[in-house]
PDB file of C-alpha atoms in Angstrom:
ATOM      1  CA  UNK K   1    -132.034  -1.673 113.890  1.00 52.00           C
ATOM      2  CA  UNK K   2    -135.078  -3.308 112.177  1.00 58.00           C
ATOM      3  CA  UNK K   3    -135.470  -6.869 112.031  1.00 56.00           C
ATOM      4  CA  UNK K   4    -137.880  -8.372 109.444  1.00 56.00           C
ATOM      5  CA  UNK K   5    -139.868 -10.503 110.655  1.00 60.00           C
ATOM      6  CA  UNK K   6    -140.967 -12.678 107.539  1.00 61.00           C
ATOM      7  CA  UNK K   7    -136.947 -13.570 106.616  1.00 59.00           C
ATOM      8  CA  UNK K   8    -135.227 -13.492 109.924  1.00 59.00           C
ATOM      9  CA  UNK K   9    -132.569 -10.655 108.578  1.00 57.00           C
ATOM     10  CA  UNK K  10    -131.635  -7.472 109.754  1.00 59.00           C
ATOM     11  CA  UNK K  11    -131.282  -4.372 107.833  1.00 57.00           C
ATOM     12  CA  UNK K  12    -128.006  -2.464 108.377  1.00 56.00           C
ATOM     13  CA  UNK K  13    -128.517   1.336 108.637  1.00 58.00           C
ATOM     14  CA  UNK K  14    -127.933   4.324 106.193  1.00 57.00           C
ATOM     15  CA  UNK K  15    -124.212   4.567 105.796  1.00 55.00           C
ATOM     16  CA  UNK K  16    -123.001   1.405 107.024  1.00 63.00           C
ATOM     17  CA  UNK K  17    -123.536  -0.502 103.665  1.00 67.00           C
ATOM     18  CA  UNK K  18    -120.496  -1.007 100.730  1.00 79.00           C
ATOM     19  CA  UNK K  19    -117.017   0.364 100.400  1.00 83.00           C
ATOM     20  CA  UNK K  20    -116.316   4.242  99.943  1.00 88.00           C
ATOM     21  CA  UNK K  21    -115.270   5.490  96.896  1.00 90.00           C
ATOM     22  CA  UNK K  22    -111.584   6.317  98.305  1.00 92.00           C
ATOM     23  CA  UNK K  23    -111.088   2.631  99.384  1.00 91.00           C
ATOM     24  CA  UNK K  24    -112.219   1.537  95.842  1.00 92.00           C
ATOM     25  CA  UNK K  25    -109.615   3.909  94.746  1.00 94.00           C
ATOM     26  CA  UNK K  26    -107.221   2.295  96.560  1.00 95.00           C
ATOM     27  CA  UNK K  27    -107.759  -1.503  95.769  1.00 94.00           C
ATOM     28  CA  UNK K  28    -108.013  -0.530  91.901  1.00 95.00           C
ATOM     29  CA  UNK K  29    -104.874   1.371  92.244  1.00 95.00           C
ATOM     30  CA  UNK K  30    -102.635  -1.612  94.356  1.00 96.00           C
ATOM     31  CA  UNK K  31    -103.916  -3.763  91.654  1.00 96.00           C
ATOM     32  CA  UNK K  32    -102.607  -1.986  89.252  1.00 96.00           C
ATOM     33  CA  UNK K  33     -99.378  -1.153  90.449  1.00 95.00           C
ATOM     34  CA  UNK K  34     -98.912  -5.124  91.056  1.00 95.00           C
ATOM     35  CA  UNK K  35    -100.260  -6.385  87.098  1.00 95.00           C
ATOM     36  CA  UNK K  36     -97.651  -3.833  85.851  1.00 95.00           C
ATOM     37  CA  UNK K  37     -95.041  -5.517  88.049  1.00 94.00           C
ATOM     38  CA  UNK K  38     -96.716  -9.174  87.267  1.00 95.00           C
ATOM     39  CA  UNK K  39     -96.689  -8.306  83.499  1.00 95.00           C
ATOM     40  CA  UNK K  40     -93.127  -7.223  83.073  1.00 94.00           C
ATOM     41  CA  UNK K  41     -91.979  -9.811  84.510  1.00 94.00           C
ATOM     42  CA  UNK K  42     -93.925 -12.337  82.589  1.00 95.00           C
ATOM     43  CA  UNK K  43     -93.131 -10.282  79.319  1.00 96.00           C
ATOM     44  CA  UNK K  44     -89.256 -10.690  80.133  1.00 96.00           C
ATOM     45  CA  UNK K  45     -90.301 -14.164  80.909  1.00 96.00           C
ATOM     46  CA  UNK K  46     -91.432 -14.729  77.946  1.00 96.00           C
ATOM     47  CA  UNK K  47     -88.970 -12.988  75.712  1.00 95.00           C
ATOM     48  CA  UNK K  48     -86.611 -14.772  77.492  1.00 95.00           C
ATOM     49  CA  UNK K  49     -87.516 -18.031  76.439  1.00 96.00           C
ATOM     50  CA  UNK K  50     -87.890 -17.247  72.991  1.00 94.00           C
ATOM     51  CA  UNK K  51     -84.732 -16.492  72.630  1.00 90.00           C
ATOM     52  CA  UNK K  52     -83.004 -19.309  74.697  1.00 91.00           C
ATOM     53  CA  UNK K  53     -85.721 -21.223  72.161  1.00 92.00           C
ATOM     54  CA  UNK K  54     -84.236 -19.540  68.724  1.00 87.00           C
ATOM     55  CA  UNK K  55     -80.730 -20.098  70.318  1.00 86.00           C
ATOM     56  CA  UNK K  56     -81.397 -23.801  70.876  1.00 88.00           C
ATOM     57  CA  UNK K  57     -83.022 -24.435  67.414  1.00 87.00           C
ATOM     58  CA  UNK K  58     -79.716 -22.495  65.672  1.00 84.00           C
ATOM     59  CA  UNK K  59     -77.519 -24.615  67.942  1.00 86.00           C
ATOM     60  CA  UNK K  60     -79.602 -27.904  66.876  1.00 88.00           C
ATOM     61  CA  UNK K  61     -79.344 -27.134  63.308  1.00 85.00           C
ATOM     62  CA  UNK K  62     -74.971 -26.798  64.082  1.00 86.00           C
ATOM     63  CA  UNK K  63     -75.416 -29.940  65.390  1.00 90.00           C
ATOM     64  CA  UNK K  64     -77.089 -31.358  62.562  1.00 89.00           C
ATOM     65  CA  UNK K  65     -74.908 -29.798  59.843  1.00 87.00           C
ATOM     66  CA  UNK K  66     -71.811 -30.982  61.413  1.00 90.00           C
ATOM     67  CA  UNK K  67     -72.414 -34.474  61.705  1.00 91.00           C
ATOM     68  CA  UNK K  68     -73.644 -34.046  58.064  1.00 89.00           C
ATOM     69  CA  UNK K  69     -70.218 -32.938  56.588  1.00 89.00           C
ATOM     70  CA  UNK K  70     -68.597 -35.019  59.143  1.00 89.00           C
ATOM     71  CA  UNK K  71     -69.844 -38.480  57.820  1.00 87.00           C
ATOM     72  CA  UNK K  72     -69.163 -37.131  54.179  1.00 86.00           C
ATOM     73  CA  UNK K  73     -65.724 -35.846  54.772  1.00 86.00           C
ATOM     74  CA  UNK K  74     -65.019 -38.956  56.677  1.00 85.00           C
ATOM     75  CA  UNK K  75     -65.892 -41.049  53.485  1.00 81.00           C
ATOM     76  CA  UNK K  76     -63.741 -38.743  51.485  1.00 83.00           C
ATOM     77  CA  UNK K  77     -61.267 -39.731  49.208  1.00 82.00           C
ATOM     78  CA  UNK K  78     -59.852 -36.935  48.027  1.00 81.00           C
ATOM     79  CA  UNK K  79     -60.069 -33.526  49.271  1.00 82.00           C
ATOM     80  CA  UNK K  80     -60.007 -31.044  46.185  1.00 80.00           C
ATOM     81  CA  UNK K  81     -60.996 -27.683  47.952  1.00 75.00           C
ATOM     82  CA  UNK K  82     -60.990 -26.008  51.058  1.00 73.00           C
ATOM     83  CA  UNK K  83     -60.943 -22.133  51.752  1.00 76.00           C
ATOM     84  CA  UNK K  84     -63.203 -20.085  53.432  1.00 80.00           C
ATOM     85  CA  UNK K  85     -66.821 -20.175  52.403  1.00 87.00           C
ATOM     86  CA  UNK K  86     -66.409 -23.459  51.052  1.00 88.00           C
ATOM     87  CA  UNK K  87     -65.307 -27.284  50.732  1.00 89.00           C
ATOM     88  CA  UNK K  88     -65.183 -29.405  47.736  1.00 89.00           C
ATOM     89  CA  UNK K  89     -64.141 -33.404  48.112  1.00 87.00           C
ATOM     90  CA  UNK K  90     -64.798 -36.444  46.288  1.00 87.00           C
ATOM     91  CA  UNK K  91     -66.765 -39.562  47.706  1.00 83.00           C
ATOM     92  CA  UNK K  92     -65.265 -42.953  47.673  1.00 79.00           C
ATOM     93  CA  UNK K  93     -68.270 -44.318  47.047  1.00 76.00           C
ATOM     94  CA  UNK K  94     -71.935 -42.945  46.166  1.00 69.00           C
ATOM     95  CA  UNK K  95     -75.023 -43.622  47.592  1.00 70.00           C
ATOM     96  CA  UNK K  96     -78.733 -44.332  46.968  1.00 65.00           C
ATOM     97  CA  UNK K  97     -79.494 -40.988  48.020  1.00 75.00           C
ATOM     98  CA  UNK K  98     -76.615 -38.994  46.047  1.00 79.00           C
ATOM     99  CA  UNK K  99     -75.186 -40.813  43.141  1.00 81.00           C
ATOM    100  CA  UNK K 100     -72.687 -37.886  42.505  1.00 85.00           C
ATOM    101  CA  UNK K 101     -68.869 -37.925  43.248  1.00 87.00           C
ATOM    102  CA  UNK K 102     -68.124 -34.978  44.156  1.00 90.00           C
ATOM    103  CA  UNK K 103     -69.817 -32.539  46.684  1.00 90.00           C
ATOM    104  CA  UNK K 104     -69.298 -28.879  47.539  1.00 91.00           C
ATOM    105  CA  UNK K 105     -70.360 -27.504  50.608  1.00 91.00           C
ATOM    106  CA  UNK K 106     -71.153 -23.368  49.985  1.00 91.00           C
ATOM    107  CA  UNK K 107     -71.830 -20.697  52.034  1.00 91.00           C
ATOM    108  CA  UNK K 108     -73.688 -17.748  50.333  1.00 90.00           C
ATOM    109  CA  UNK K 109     -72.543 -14.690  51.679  1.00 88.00           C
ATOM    110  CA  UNK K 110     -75.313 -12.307  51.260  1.00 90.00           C
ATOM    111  CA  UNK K 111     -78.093 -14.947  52.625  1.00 91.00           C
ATOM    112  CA  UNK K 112     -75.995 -16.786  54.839  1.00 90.00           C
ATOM    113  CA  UNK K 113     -77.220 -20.060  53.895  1.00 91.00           C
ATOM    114  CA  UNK K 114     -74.703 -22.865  54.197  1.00 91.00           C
ATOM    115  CA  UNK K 115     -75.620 -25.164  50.504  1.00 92.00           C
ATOM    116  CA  UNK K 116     -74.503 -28.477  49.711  1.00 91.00           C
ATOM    117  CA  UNK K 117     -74.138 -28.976  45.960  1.00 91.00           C
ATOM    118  CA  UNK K 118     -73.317 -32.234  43.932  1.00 89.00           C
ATOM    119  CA  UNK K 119     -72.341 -33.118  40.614  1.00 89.00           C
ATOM    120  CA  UNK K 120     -70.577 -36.521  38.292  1.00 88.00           C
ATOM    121  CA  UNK K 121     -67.597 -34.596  37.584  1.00 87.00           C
ATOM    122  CA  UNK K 122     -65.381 -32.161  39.298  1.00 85.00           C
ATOM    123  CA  UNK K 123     -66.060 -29.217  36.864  1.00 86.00           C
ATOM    124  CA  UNK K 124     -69.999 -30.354  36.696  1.00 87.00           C
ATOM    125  CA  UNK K 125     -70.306 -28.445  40.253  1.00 89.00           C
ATOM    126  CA  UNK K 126     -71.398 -25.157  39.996  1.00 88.00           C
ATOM    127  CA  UNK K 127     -69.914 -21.892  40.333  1.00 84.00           C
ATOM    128  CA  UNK K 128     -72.191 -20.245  42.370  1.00 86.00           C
ATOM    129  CA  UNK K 129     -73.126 -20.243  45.839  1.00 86.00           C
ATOM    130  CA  UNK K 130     -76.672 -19.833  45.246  1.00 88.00           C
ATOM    131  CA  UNK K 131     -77.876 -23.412  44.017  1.00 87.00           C
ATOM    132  CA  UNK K 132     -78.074 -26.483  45.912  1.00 88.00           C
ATOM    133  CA  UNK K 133     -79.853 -27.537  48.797  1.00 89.00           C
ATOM    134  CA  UNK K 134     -79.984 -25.768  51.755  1.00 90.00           C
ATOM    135  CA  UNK K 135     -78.650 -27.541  54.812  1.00 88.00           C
ATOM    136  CA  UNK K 136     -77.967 -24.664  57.434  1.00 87.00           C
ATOM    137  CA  UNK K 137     -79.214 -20.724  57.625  1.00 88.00           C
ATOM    138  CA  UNK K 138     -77.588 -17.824  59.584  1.00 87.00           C
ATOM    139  CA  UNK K 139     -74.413 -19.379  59.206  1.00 89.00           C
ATOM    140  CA  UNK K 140     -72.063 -15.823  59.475  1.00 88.00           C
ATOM    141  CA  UNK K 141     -68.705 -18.051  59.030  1.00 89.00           C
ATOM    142  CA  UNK K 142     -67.785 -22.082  57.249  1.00 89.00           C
ATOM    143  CA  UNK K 143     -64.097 -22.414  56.947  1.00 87.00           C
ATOM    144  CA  UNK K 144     -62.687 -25.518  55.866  1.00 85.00           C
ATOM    145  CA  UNK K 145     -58.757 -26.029  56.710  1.00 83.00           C
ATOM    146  CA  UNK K 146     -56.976 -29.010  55.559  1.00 79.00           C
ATOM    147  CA  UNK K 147     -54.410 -29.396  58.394  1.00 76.00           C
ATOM    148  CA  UNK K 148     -51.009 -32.213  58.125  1.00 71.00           C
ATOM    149  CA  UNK K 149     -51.495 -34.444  61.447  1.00 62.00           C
ATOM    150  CA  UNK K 150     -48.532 -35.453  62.889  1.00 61.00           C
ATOM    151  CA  UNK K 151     -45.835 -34.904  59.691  1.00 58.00           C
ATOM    152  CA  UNK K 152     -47.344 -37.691  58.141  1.00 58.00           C
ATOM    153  CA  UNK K 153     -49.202 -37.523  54.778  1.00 57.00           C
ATOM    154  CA  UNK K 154     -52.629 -38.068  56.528  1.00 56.00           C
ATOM    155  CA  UNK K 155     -54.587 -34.783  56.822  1.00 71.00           C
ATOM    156  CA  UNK K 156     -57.651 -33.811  59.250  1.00 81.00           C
ATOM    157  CA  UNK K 157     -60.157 -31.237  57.835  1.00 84.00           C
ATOM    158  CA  UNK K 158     -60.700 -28.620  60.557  1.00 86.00           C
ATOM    159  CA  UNK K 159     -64.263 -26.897  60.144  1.00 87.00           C
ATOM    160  CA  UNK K 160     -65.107 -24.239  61.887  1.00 88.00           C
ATOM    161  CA  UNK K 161     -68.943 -23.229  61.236  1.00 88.00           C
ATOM    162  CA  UNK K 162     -70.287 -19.456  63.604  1.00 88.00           C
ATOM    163  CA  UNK K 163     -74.170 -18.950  63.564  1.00 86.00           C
ATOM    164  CA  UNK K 164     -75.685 -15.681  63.871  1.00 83.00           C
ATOM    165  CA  UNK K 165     -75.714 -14.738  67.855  1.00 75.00           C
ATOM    166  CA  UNK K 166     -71.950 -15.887  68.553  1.00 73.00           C
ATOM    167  CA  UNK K 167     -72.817 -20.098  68.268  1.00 82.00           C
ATOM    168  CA  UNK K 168     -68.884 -20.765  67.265  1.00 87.00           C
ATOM    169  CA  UNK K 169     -68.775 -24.739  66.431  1.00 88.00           C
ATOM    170  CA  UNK K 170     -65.674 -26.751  65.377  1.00 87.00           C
ATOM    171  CA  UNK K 171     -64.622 -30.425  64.718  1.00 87.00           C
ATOM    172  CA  UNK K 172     -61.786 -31.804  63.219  1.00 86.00           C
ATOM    173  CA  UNK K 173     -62.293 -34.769  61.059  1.00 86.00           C
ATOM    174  CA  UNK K 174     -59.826 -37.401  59.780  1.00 81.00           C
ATOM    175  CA  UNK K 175     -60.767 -38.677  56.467  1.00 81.00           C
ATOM    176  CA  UNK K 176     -60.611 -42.343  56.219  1.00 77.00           C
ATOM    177  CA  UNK K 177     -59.894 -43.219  52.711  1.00 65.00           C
ATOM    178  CA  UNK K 178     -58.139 -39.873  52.047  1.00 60.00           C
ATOM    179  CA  UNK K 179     -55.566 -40.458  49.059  1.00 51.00           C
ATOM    180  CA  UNK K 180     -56.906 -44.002  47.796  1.00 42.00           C
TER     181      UNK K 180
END
């Protein structure tokens, strides 16, 4: 073996130098084999938490919608309506926001799109379940029972709202100034 003189280093001999081509074979084929592995796994990863992500914002909207009817029903005093795809009641009182007396909550059946609708008078709310604003989407079921608590005159309103994917929410709410 040579040794050069001027930088102290020694020169390796014909042959010895690199990798051969069948170990770079090798290495590019182990990495490959483990990115496929690494990559479907970070794909279902991935997929997996956009879903549990739509799931949660559906479920979040439920939520919201519920507590929505829920304070309204709650404040009902009568309760005109209720069958499936829809719930009609009056308001005791108005508010700031909504200074109409009667409310209708709609579900469209060919967008799915749960709509609240308002109006002054009973037979000012509209007939159609494509009008009014918007307050859930991929709502596949709103049922609205009223249900006698107790064989007294009081009723609870049972709602029972599904979301696309199987989300099945219920709540049963006892109007408070029902009948005055």
């Amino acid at each position: 073996m040579q040794i050069n003189r001027k930088h102290k280093c020694q020169h390796t001999q014909d042959g010895e130098a690199g990798f051969t081509l069948m170990e770079m074979i090798i290495v590019v084929v182990i990495a490959s084999i483990l990115g496929t592995f690494v990559f479907g796994v970070l794909t279902k990863s991935l997929s997996a938490q956009i879903a549990m992500q739509k799931k949660k914002e559906r479920n979040d909207d439920a939520i919201m919608v519920m507590e929505k009817i829920s304070r309204e029903v709650k404040e009902a005093k009568t309760i005109n309506n209720t069958a499936t795809n829809q719930l009609i009641f009056e308001k005791n009182v108005t508010s700031s926001l909504d200074g109409n007396l009667f409310v209708k909550f709609i579900r469209n059946t060919s967008t799915n799109e749960l709509r609240r609708q308002s109006s002054t008078t009973y037979g000012g709310l509209p007939g159609n379940d494509t009008s009014g604003d918007v307050i859930a989407e991929h709502v596949t079921t709103f049922i609205a029972d009223a249900v006698p608590q107790y064989g007294s005159s009081v009723d609870a309103i049972i709602i029972d709202l599904v979301l696309d994917g199987g989300s099945n929410w219920n709540t049963k709410i006892y109007p408070r100034n029902y009948g005055l």
